[in-house]
XYZ file of C-alpha atoms in Angstrom:
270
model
C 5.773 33.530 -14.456
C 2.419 34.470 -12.531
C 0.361 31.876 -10.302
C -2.930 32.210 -11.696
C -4.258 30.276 -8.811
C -2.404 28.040 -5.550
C -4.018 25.122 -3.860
C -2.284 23.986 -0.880
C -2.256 20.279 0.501
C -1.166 20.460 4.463
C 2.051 22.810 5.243
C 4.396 21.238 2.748
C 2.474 20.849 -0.837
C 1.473 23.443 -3.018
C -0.345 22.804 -6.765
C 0.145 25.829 -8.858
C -1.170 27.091 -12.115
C 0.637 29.745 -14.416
C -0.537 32.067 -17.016
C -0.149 30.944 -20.403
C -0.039 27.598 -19.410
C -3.619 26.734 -18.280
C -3.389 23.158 -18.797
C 0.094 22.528 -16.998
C -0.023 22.391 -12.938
C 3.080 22.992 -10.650
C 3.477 20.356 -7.479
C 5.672 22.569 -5.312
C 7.688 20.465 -2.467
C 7.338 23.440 0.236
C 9.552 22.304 3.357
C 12.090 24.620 3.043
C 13.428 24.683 6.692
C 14.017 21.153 6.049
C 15.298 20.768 3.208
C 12.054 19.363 1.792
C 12.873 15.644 4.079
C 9.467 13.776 3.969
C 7.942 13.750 6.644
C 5.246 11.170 7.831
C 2.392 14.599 6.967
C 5.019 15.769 4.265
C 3.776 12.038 2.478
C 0.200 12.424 3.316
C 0.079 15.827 1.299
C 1.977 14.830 -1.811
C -0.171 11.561 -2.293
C -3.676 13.638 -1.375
C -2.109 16.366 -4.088
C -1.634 13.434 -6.609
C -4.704 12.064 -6.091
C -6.772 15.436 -7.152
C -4.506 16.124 -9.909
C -4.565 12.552 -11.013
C -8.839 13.522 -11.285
C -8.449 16.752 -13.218
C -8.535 15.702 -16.590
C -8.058 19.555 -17.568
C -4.378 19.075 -16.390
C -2.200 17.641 -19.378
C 1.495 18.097 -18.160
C 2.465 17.859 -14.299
C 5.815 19.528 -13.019
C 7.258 18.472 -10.009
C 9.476 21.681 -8.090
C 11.058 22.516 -4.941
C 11.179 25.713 -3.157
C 14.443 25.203 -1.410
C 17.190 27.221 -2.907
C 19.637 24.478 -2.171
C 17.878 20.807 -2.603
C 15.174 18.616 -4.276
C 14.441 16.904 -1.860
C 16.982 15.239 0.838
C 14.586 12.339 1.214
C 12.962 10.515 4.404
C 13.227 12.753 7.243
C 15.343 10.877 9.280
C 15.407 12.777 12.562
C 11.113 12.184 12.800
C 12.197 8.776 11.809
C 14.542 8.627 15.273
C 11.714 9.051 17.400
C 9.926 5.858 16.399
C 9.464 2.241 17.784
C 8.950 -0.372 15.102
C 5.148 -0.283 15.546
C 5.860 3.461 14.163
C 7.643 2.523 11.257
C 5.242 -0.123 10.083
C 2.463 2.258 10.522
C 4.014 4.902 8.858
C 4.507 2.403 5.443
C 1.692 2.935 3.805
C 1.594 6.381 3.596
C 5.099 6.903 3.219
C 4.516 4.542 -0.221
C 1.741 6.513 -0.760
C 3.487 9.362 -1.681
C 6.247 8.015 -4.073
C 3.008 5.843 -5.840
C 1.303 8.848 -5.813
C 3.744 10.630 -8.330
C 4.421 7.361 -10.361
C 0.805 6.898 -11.497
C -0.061 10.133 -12.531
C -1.838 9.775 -15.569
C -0.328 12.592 -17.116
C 3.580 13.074 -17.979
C 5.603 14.306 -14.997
C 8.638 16.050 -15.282
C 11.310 16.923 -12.179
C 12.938 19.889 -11.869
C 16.093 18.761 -9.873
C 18.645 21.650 -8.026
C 21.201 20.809 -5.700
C 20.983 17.642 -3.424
C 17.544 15.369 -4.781
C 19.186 12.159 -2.239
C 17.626 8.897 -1.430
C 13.487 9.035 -1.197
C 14.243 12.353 -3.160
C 15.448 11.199 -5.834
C 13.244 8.521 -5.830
C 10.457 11.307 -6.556
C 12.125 12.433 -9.225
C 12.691 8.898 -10.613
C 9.078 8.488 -10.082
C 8.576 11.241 -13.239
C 8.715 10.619 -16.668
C 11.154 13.060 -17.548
C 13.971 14.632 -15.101
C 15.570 18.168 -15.952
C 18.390 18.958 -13.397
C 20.766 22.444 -13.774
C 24.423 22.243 -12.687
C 23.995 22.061 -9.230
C 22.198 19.244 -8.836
C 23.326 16.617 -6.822
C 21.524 13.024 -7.237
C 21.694 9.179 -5.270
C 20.406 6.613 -3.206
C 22.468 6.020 -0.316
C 19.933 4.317 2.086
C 22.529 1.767 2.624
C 24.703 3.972 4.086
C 22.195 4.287 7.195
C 21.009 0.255 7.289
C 18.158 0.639 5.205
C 17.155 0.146 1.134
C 15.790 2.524 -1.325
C 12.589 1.899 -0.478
C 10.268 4.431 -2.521
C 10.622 2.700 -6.106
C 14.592 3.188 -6.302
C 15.405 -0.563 -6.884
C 12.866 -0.952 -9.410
C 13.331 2.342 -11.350
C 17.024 2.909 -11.310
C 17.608 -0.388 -13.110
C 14.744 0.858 -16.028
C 16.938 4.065 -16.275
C 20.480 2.992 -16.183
C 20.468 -1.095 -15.902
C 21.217 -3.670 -13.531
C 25.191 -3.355 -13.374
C 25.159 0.807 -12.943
C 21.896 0.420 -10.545
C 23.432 -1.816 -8.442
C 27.035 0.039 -8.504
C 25.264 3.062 -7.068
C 23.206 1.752 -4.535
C 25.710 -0.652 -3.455
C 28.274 2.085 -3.209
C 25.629 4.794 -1.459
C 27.555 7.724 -3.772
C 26.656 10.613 -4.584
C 26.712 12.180 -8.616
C 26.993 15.034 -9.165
C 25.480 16.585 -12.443
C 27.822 16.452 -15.131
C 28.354 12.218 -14.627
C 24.202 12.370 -14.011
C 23.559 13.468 -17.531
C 26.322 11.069 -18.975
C 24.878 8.059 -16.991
C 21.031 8.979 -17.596
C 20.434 9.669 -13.843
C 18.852 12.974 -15.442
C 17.319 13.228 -18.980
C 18.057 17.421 -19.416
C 21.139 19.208 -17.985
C 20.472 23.159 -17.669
C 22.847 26.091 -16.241
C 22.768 26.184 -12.424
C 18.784 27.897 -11.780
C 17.353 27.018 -14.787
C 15.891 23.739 -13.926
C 12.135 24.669 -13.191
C 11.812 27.127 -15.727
C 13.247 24.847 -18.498
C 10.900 21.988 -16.913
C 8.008 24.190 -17.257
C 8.845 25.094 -20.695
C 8.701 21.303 -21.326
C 5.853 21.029 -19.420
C 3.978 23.760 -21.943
C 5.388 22.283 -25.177
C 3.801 18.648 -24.154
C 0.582 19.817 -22.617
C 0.096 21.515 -26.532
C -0.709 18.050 -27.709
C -3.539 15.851 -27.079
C -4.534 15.255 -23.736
C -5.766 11.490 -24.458
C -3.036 10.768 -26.705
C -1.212 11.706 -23.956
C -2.151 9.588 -21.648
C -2.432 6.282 -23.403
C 1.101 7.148 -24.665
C 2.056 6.993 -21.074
C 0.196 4.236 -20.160
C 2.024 2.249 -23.110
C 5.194 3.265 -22.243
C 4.820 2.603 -18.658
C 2.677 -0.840 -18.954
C 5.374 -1.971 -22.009
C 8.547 -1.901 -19.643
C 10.173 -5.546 -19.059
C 7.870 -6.843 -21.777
C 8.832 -8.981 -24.270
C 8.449 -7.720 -28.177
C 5.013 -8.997 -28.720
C 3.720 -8.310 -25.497
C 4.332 -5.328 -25.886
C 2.965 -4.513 -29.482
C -0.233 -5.889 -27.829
C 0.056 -3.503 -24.712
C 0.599 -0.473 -27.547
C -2.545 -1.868 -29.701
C -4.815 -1.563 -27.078
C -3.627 1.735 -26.312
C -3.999 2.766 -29.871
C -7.251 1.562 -30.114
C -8.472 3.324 -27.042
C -7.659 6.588 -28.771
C -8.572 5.911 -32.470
C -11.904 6.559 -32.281
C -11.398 9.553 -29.547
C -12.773 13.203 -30.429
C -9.380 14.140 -30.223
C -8.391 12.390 -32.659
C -10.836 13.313 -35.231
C -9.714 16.993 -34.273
C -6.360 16.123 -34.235
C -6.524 15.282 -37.942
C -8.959 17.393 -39.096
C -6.617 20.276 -37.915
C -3.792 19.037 -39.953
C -5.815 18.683 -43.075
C -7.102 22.464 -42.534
C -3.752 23.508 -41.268
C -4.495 25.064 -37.559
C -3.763 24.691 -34.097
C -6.010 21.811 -32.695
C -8.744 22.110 -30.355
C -8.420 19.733 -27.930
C -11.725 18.274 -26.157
C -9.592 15.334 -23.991
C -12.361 13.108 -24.754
């Protein structure tokens, strides 16, 4: 697939844009000699990254990659995190939750493309997406316990929406780590792909999405997202005002005068 054009954010974040899929951007983990850990700047890039592609309404489907052969993401990097005194460690908080924030409120959909080991504040990234395709080799968990801390970028909220209370708390209780096969068969993952097919098949899902309407698309997601742990009504009144923040859209009026003349809509995103 050809990079039409590359935007970097610091040394470890790359946005990306393909050919024939101008309205889907790449956000490329790029810390390969560590295994993408995030680092204190490694956090700082992906939230300034989110930020600008949170403000580019042209961008209708965001994809979430890693350029390590071998990992996702292996979460916080704990050997910068070694070298601090408390005072470090509290300072370091905020952006740190900047980053994981940064990927859950993306306006847009977000899909992960998860190979090998996506562990701890990596998985939490890809938890932090709407959709997660991982290929055989991936490797997923939270095992923060393990080393005296607690998921601490969104996994004990998330993990429960995904898989429950009991499972949640099974797995970060126990600090394991799943591999693929039991991922897909407890919903750690949504898509399970041959072993390095992950981004390619995320990026196909990434196109087929970012074909629809970029407003419906985003009040979808922002009923989805504000709906969770609602009760029934609640929630039909979260989805109504959703609906009626699209109904009168220009995209809608396309979106149905397409149908009715039987061709590929022209999206305005307004």
């Amino acid at each position: 697939m050809t990079v039409t054009s590359e935007q970097r954010y610091g040394e470890f974040v790359v946005v990306r844009r393909h050919e024939g899929q101008d309205h889907v951007a790449e956000l490329v983990l790029d810390r390969p000699k560590a295994m993408n850990a995030v680092s204190t700047d490694m956090a700082r890039s992906i939230a300034a990254a989110c930020d600008a592609l949170g403000a580019d309404r042209d961008v209708r489907a965001t994809v979430l990659t890693s350029s390590h052969e071998r990992a996702f993401c292996v979460g916080a990097d704990l050997k910068e995190r070694n070298s601090f005194t408390d005072a470090d460690l509290v300072r370091q908080r905020p952006t740190a939750r900047a980053a994981y924030t940064g990927v859950l409120e993306l306006p847009m959909p977000v899909i992960a493309a998860v190979h090998g080991f996506a562990l701890g504040g990596g998985f939490e990234l890809a938890l932090a997406c709407d959709v997660i395709v991982a290929d055989a080799t991936a490797v997923v968990g939270l095992p923060e316990v393990s080393v005296g801390v607690i998921p601490g970028g969104g996994g004990t909220q998330l993990l429960p929406r995904r898989v429950g209370a009991a499972r949640a708390a099974e797995l970060v209780f126990s600090a394991r780590r799943v591999e693929a096969a039991e991922a897909r068969e407890l919903g750690l993952v949504d898509e399970l792909v041959e072993a390095g097919r992950d981004r390619e098949a995320a990026l196909a899902l990434g196109g087929r999405i970012a074909a629809n309407s970029p407003v419906g698309l985003r009040a979808a997601k922002k009923a989805l997202r504000l709906g969770q742990g609602l009760d029934l009504r609640a929630g039909l009144e979260v989805e109504d005002a959703a609906w009626r923040s699209v109904a009168f859209s220009g995209d809608r009026a396309e979106g149905v005068a397409a149908f009715n003349e039987k061709r590929r809509p022209d999206w305005s995103g307004e």
